[in-house]
Coordinates of N, CA and C in Angstrom, one line a residue:
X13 N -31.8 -27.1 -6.0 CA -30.9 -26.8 -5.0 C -31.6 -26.2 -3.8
X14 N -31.3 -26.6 -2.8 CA -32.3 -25.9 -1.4 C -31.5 -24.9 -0.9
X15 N -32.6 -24.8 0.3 CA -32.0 -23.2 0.6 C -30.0 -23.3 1.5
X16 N -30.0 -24.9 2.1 CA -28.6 -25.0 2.7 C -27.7 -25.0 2.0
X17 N -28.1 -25.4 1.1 CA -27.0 -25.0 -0.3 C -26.8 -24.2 -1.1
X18 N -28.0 -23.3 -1.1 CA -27.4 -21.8 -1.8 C -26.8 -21.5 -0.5
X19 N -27.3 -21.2 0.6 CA -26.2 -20.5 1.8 C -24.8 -20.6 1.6
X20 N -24.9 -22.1 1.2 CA -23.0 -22.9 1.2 C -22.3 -22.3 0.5
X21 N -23.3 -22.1 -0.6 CA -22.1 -21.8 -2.5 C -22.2 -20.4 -1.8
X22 N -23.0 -19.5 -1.1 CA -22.9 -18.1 -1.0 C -21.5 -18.0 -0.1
X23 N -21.7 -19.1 0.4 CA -20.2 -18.7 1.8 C -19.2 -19.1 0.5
X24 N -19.2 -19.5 0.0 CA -17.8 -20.6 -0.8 C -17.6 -19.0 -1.8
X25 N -18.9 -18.5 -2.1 CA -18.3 -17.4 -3.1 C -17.7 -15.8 -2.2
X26 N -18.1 -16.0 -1.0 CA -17.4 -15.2 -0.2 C -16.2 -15.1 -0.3
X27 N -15.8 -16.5 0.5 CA -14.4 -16.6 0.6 C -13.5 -16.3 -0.4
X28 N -13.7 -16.9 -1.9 CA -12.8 -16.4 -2.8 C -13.4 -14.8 -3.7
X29 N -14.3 -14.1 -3.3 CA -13.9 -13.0 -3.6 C -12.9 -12.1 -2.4
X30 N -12.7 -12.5 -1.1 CA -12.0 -12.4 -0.4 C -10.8 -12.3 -0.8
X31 N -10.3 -13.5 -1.3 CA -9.2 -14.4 -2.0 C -9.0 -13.6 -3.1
X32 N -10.0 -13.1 -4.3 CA -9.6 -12.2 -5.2 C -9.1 -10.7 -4.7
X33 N -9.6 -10.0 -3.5 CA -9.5 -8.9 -3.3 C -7.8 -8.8 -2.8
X34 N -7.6 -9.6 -1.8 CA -6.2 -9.4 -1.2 C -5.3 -10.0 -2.3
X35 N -5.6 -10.7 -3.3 CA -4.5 -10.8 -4.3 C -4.3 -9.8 -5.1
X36 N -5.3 -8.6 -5.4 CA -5.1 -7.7 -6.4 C -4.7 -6.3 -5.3
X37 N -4.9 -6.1 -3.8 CA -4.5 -5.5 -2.9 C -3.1 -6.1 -2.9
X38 N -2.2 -7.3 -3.0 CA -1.2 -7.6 -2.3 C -0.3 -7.2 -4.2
X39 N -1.2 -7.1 -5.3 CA -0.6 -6.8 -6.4 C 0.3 -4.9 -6.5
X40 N -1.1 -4.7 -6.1 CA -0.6 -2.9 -5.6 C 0.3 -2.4 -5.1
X41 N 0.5 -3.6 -3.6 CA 1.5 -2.8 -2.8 C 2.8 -3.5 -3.4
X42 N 3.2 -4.2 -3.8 CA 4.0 -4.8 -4.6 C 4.7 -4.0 -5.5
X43 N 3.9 -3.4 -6.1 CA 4.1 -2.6 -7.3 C 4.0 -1.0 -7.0
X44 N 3.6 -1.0 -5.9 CA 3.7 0.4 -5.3 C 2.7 0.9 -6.4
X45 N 1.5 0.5 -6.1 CA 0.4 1.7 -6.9 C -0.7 2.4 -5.8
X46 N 0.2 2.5 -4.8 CA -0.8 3.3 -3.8 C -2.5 2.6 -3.5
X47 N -3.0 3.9 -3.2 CA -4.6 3.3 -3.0 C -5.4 2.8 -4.1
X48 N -6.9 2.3 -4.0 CA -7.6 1.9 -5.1 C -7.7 2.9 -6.3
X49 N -7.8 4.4 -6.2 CA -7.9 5.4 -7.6 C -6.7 5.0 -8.6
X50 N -7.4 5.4 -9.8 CA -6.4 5.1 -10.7 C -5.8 6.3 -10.9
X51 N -4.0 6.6 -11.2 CA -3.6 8.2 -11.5 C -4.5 8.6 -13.0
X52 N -4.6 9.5 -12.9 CA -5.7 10.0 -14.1 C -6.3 11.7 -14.0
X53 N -5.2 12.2 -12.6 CA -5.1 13.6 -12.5 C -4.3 14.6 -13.3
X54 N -3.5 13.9 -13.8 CA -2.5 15.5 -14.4 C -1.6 14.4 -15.3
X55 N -0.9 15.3 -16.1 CA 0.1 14.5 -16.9 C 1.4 13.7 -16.6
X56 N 1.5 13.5 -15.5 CA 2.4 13.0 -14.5 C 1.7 11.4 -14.1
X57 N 1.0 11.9 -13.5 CA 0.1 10.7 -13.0 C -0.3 9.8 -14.4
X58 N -0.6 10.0 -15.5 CA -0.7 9.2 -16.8 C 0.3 8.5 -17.3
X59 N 1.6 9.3 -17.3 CA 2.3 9.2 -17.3 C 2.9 7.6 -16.4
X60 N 2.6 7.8 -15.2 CA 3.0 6.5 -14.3 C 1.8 5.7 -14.8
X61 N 0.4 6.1 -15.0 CA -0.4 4.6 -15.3 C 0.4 3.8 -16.4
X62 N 0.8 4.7 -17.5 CA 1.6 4.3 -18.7 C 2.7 3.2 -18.5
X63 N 3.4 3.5 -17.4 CA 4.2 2.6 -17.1 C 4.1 1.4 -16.7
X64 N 3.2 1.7 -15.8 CA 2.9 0.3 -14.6 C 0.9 0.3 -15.1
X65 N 1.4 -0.1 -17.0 CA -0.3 -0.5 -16.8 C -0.7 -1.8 -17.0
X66 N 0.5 -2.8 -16.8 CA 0.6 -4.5 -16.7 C -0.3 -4.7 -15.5
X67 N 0.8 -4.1 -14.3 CA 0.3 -4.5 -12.8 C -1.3 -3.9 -12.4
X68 N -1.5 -2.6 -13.2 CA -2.7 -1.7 -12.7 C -3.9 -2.9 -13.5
X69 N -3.6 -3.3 -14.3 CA -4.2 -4.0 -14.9 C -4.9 -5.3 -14.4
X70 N -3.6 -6.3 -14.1 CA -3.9 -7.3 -13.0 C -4.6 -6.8 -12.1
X71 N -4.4 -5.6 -11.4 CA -5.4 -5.6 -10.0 C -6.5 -5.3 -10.0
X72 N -6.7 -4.7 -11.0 CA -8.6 -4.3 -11.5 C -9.2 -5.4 -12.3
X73 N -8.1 -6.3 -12.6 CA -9.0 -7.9 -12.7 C -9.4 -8.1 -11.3
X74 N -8.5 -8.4 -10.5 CA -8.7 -9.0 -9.2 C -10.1 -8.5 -8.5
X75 N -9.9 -7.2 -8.7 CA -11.3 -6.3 -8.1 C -12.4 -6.4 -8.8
X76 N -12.4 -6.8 -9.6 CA -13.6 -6.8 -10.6 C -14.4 -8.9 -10.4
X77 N -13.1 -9.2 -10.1 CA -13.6 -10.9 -9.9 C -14.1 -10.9 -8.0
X78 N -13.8 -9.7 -7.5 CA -14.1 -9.6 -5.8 C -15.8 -9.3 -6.1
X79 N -15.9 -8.1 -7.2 CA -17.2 -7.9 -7.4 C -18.7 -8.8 -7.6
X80 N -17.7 -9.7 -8.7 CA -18.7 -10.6 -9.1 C -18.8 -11.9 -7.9
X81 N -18.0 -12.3 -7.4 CA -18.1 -13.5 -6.3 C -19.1 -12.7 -5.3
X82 N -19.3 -11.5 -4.9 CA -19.8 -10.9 -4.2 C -21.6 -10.9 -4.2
X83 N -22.2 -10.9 -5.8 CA -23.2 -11.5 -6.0 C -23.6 -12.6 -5.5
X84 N -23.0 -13.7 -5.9 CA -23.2 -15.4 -4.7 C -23.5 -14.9 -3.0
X85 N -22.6 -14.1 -2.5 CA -22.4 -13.6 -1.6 C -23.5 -12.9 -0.8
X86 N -24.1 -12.2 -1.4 CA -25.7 -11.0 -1.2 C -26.7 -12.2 -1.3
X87 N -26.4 -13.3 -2.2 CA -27.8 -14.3 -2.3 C -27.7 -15.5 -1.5
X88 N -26.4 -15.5 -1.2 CA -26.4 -16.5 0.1 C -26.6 -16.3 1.5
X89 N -26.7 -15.0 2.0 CA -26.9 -13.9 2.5 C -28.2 -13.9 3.3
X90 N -28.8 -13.5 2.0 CA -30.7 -13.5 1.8 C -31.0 -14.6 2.0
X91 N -31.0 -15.8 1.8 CA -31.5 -17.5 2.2 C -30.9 -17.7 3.7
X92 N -30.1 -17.0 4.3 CA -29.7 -16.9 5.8 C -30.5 -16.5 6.5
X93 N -30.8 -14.9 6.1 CA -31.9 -14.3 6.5 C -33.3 -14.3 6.6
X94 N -33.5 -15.3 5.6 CA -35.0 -15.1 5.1 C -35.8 -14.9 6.3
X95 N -35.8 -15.7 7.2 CA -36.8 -15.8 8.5 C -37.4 -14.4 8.8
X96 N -36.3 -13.5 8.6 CA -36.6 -12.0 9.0 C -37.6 -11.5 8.0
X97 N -37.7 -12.0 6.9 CA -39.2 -11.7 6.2 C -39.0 -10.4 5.3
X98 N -39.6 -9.5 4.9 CA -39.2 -8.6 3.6 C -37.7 -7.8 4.6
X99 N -37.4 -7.7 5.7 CA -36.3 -7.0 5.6 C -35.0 -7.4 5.3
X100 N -34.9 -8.9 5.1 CA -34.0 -9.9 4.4 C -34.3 -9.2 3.0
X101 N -35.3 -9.5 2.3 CA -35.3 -8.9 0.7 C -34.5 -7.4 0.7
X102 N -34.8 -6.7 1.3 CA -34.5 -5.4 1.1 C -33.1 -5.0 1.1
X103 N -32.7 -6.4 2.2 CA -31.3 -6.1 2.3 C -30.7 -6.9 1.0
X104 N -31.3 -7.6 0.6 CA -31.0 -8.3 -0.8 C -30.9 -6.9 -1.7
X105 N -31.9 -6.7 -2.1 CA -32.5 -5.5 -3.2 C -31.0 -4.6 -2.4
X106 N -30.8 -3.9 -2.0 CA -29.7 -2.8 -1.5 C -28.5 -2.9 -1.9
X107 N -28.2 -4.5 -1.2 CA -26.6 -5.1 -1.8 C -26.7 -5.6 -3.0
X108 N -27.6 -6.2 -3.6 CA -27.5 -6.6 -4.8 C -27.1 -5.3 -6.0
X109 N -28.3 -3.9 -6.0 CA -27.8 -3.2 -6.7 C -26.5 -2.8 -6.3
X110 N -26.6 -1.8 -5.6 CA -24.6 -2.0 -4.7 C -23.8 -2.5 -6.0
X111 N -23.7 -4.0 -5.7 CA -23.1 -4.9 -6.3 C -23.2 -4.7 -7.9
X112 N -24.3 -4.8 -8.5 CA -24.1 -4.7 -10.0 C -23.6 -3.3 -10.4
X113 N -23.5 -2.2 -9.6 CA -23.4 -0.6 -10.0 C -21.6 -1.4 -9.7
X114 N -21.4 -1.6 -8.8 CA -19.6 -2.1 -8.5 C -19.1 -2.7 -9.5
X115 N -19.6 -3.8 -10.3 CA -19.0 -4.4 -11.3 C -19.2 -3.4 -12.4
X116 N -20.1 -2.5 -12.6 CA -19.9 -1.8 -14.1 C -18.8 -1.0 -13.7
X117 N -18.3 -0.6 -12.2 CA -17.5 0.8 -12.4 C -16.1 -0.1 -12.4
X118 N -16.2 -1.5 -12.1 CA -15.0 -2.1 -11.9 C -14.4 -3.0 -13.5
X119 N -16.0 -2.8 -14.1 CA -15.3 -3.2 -15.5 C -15.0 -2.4 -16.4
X120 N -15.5 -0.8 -16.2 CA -15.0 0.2 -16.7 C -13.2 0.7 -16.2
X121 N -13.0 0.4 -15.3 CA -11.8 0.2 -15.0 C -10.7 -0.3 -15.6
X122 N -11.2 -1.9 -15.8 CA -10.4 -2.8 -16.3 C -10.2 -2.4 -18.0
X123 N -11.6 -1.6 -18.8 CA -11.6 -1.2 -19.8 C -10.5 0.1 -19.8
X124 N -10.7 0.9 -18.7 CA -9.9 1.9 -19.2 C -8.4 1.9 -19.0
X125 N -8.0 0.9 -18.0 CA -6.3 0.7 -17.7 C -5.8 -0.2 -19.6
X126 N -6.8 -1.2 -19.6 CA -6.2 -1.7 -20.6 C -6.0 -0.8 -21.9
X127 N -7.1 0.1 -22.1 CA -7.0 0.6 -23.5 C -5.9 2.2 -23.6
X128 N -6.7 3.2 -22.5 CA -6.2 4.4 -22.4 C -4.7 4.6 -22.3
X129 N -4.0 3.7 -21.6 CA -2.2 3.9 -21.3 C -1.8 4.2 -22.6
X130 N -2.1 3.0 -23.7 CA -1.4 2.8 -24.9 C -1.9 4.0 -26.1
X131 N -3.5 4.5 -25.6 CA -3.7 5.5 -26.9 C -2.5 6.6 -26.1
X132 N -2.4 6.8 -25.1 CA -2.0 8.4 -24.5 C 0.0 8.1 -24.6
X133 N 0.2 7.1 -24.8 CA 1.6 6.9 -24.8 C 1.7 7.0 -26.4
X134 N 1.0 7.1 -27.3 CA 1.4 7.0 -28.6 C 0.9 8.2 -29.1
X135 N 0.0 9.5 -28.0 CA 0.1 10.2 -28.6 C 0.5 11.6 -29.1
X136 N 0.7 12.4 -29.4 CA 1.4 13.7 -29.9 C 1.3 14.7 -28.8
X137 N 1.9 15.9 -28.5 CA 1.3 16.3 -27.6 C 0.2 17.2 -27.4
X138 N -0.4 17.3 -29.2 CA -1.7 17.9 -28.9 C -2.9 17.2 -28.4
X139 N -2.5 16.2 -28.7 CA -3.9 14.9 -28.6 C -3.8 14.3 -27.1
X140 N -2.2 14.9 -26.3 CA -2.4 14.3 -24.7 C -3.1 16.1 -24.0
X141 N -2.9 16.9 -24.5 CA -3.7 17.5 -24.2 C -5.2 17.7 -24.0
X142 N -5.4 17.3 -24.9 CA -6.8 16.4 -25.2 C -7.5 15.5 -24.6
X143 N -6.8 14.5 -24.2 CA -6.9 12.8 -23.6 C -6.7 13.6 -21.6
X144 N -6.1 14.5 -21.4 CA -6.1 14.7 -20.5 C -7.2 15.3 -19.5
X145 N -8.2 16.0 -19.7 CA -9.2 16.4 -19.3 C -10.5 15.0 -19.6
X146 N -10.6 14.1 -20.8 CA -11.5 13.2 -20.9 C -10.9 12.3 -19.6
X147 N -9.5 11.8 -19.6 CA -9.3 11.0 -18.4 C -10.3 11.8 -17.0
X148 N -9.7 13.0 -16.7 CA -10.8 13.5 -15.6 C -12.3 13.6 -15.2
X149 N -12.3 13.2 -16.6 CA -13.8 13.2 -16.4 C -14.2 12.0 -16.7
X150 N -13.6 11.1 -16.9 CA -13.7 9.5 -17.2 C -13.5 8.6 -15.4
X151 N -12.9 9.5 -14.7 CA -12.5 9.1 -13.5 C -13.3 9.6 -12.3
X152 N -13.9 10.9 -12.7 CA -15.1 11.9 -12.0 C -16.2 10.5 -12.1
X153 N -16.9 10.0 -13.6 CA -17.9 9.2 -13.5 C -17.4 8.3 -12.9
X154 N -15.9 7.4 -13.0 CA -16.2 6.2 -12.2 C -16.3 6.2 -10.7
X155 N -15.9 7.4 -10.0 CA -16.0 7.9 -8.8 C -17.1 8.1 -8.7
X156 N -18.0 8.3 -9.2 CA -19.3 8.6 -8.9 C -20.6 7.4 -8.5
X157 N -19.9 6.2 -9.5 CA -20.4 5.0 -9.8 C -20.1 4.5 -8.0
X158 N -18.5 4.7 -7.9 CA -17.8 4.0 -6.6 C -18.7 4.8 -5.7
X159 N -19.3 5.8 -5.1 CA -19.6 6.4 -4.0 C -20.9 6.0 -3.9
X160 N -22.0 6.1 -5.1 CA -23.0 5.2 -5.2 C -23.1 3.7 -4.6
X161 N -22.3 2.7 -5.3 CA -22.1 1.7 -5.2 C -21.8 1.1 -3.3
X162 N -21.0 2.1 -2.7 CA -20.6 1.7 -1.9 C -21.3 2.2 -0.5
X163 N -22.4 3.1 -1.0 CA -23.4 3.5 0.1 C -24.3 2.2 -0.3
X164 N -24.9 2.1 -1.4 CA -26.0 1.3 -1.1 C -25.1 -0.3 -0.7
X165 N -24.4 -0.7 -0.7 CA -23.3 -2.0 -0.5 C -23.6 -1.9 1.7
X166 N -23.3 -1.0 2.1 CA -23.1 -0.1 3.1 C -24.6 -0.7 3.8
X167 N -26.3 0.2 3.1 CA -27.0 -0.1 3.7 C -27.5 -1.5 3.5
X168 N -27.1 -2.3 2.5 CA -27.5 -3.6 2.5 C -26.8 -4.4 3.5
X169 N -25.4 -4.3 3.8 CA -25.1 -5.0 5.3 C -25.6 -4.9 6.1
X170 N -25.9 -3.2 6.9 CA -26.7 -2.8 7.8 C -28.1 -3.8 7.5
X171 N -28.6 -3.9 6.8 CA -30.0 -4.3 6.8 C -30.2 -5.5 7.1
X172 N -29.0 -6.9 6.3 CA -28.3 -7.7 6.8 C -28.1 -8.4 8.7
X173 N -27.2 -7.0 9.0 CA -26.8 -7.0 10.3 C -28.4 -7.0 11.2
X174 N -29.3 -6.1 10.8 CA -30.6 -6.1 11.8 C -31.2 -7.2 11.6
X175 N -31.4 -7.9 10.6 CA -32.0 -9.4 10.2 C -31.0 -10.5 10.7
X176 N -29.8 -10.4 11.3 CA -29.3 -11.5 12.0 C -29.5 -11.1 13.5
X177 N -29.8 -9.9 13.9 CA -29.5 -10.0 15.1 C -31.2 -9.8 15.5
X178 N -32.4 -9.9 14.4 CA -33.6 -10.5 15.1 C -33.8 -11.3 15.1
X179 N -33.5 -12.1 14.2 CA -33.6 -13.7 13.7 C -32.8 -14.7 15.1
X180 N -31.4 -14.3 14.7 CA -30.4 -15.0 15.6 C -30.4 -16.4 15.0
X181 N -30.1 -16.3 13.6 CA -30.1 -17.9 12.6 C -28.6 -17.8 12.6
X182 N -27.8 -16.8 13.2 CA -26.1 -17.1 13.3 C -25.7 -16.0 14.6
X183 N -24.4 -16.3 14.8 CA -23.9 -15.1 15.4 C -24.2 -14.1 16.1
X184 N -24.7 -13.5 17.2 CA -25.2 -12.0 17.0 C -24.1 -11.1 17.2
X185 N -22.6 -11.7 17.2 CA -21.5 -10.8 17.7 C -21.2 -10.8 15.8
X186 N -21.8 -11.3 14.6 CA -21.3 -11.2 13.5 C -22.6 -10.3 12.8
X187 N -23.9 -10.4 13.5 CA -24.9 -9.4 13.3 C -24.2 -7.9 13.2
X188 N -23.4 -7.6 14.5 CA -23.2 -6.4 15.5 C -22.2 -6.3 14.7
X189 N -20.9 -6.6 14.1 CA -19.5 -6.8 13.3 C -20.4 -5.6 11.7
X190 N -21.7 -6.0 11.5 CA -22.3 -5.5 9.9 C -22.4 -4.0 10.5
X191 N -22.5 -3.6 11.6 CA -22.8 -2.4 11.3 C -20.9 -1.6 11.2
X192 N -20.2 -1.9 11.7 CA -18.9 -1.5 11.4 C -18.7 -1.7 10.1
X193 N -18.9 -2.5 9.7 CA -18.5 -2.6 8.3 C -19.3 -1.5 7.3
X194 N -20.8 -1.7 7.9 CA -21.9 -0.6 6.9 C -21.2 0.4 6.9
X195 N -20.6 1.3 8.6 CA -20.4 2.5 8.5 C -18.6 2.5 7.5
X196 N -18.0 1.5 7.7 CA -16.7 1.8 6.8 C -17.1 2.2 4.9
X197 N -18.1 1.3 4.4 CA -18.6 1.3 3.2 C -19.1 2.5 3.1
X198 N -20.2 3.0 4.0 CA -20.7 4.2 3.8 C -19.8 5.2 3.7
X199 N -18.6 5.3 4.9 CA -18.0 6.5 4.8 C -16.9 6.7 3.8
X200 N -16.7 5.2 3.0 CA -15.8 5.5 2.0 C -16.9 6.3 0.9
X201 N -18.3 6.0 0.8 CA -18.7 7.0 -0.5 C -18.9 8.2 0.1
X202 N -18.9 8.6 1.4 CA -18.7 9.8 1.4 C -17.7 10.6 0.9
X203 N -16.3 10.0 1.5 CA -15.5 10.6 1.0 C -15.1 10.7 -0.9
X204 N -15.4 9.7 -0.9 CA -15.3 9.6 -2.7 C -16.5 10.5 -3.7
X205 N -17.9 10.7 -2.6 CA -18.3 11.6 -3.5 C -18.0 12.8 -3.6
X206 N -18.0 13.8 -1.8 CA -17.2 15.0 -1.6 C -15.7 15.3 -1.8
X207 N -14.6 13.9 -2.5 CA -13.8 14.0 -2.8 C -12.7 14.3 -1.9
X208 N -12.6 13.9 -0.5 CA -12.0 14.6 0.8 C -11.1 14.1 0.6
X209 N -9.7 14.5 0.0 CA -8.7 13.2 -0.6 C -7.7 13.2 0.7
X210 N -8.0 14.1 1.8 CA -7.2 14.0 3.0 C -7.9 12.9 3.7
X211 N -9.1 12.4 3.7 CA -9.5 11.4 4.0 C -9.5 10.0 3.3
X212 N -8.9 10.1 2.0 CA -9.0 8.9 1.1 C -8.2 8.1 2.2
X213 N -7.1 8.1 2.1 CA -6.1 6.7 3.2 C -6.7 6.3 3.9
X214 N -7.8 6.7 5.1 CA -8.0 6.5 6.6 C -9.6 5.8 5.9
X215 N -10.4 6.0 4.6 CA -11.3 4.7 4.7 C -11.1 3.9 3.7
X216 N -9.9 4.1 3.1 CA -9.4 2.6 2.1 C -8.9 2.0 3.1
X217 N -8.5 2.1 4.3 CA -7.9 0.9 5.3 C -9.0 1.1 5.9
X218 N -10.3 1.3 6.4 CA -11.2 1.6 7.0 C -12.2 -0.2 6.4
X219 N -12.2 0.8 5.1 CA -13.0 -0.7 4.4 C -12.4 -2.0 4.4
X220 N -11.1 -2.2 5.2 CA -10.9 -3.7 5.1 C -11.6 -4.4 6.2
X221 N -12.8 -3.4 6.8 CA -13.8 -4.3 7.8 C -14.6 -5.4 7.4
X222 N -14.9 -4.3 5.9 CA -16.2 -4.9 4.7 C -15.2 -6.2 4.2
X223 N -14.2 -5.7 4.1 CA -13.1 -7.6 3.9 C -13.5 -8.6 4.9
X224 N -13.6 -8.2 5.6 CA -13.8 -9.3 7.1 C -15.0 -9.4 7.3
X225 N -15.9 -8.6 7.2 CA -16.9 -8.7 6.8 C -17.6 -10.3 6.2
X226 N -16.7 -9.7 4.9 CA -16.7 -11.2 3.6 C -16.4 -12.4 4.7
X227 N -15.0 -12.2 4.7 CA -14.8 -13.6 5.3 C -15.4 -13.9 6.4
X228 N -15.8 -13.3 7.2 CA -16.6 -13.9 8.7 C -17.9 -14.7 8.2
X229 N -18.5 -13.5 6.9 CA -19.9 -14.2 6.6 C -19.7 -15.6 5.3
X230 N -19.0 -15.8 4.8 CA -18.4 -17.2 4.1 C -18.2 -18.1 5.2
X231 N -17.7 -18.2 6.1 CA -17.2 -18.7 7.4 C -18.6 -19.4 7.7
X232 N -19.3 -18.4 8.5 CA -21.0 -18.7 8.5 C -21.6 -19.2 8.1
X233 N -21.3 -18.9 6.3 CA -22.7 -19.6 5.8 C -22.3 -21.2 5.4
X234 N -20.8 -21.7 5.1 CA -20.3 -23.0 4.7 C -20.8 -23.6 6.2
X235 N -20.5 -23.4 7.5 CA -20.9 -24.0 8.7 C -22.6 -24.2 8.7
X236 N -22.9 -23.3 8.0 CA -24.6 -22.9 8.6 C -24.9 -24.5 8.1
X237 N -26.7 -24.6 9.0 CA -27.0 -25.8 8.9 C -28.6 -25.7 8.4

């Protein structure tokens, strides 16, 4: 396969992790499950995962299939960039890890909606006593994975963005577009690491740059020549 053709399959796997994201986003608000965290704070919040852990469940498929298209994505990316020479790699290396830390925290997700509802609804109330502090601390690491994940995600666009706008092998108004997006990615692991949960709303709609992001650069690389 040459290099026009990984660019293509990179743009084509853009697009439908795009396509995955807003389906398991459009599953949420449907179902009214708020932002991306899972409830997993207090016995109330468990309580609602318990309920709605059909829908929670669909949508951390969907997020988990955004993750993985997103790989094609980072490597279709890099064969765009190459010309720019090791700073195309690096932005490879940055978004790539990014990317693989995102799928473990998004397949740990999928693992814990599916399993956790059903142990904690069946069990006694010494044992939700119990289940209740491992949820917190089961949600502490996946947030930890997420703030990780989404800084280095963050500087691989940026790195990205400076390798299209010295190259100029596309766009330089979609070069200039990566650093908005970097700073939305970045500033969601801020907040997710320091936990600023008055700031959670303002960069989960923040990060739907890094959505457009996707699709601008799928757009790109299926046209690229």
């Amino acid at each position: 396969m040459d290099s026009t053709s990984i660019v293509r399959v990179g743009g084509a796997c853009a697009l439908l992790g795009v396509a995955a994201g807003l389906v398991g986003s459009a599953v949420g608000a449907v179902h009214g499950l708020g932002g991306q965290e899972i409830p997993l704070g207090n016995s109330a919040e468990l309580l609602s995962l318990t309920r709605n852990q059909g829908p929670y469940l669909v949508r951390e498929w969907f997020f988990l299939l955004y993750a993985i298209f997103a790989v094609g994505e980072g490597v279709g990316l890099y064969y765009l960039t190459r010309p720019a020479g090791s700073l195309a790699l690096w932005a490879l290396v940055a978004y790539s890890v990014g990317i693989v830390i995102g799928i473990v925290q998004d397949a740990a997700l999928v693992a814990l909606v599916q399993q956790f509802p059903s142990e904690y609804a069946g069990a006694d109330e010494t044992t939700r006593l119990a289940l209740g502090p491992l949820a917190r601390t089961l949600s502490s690491l996946i947030g930890v994975q997420q703030s990780v994940a989404n800084a280095l995600l963050g500087i691989g666009i940026a790195l990205y963005a400076v390798a299209i706008l010295r190259t100029g092998v596309v766009s330089r108004w979609f070069g200039a577009f990566g650093f908005a997006s970097a700073a939305a990615s970045v500033s969601f692991a801020i907040v997710t690491a320091f936990a600023l949960a008055s700031f959670r709303t303002g960069v989960e709609h923040a990060f739907g740059l890094v959505v457009v992001w996707d699709a601008w650069a799928g757009i790109v690389m299926l046209r690229s020549q």
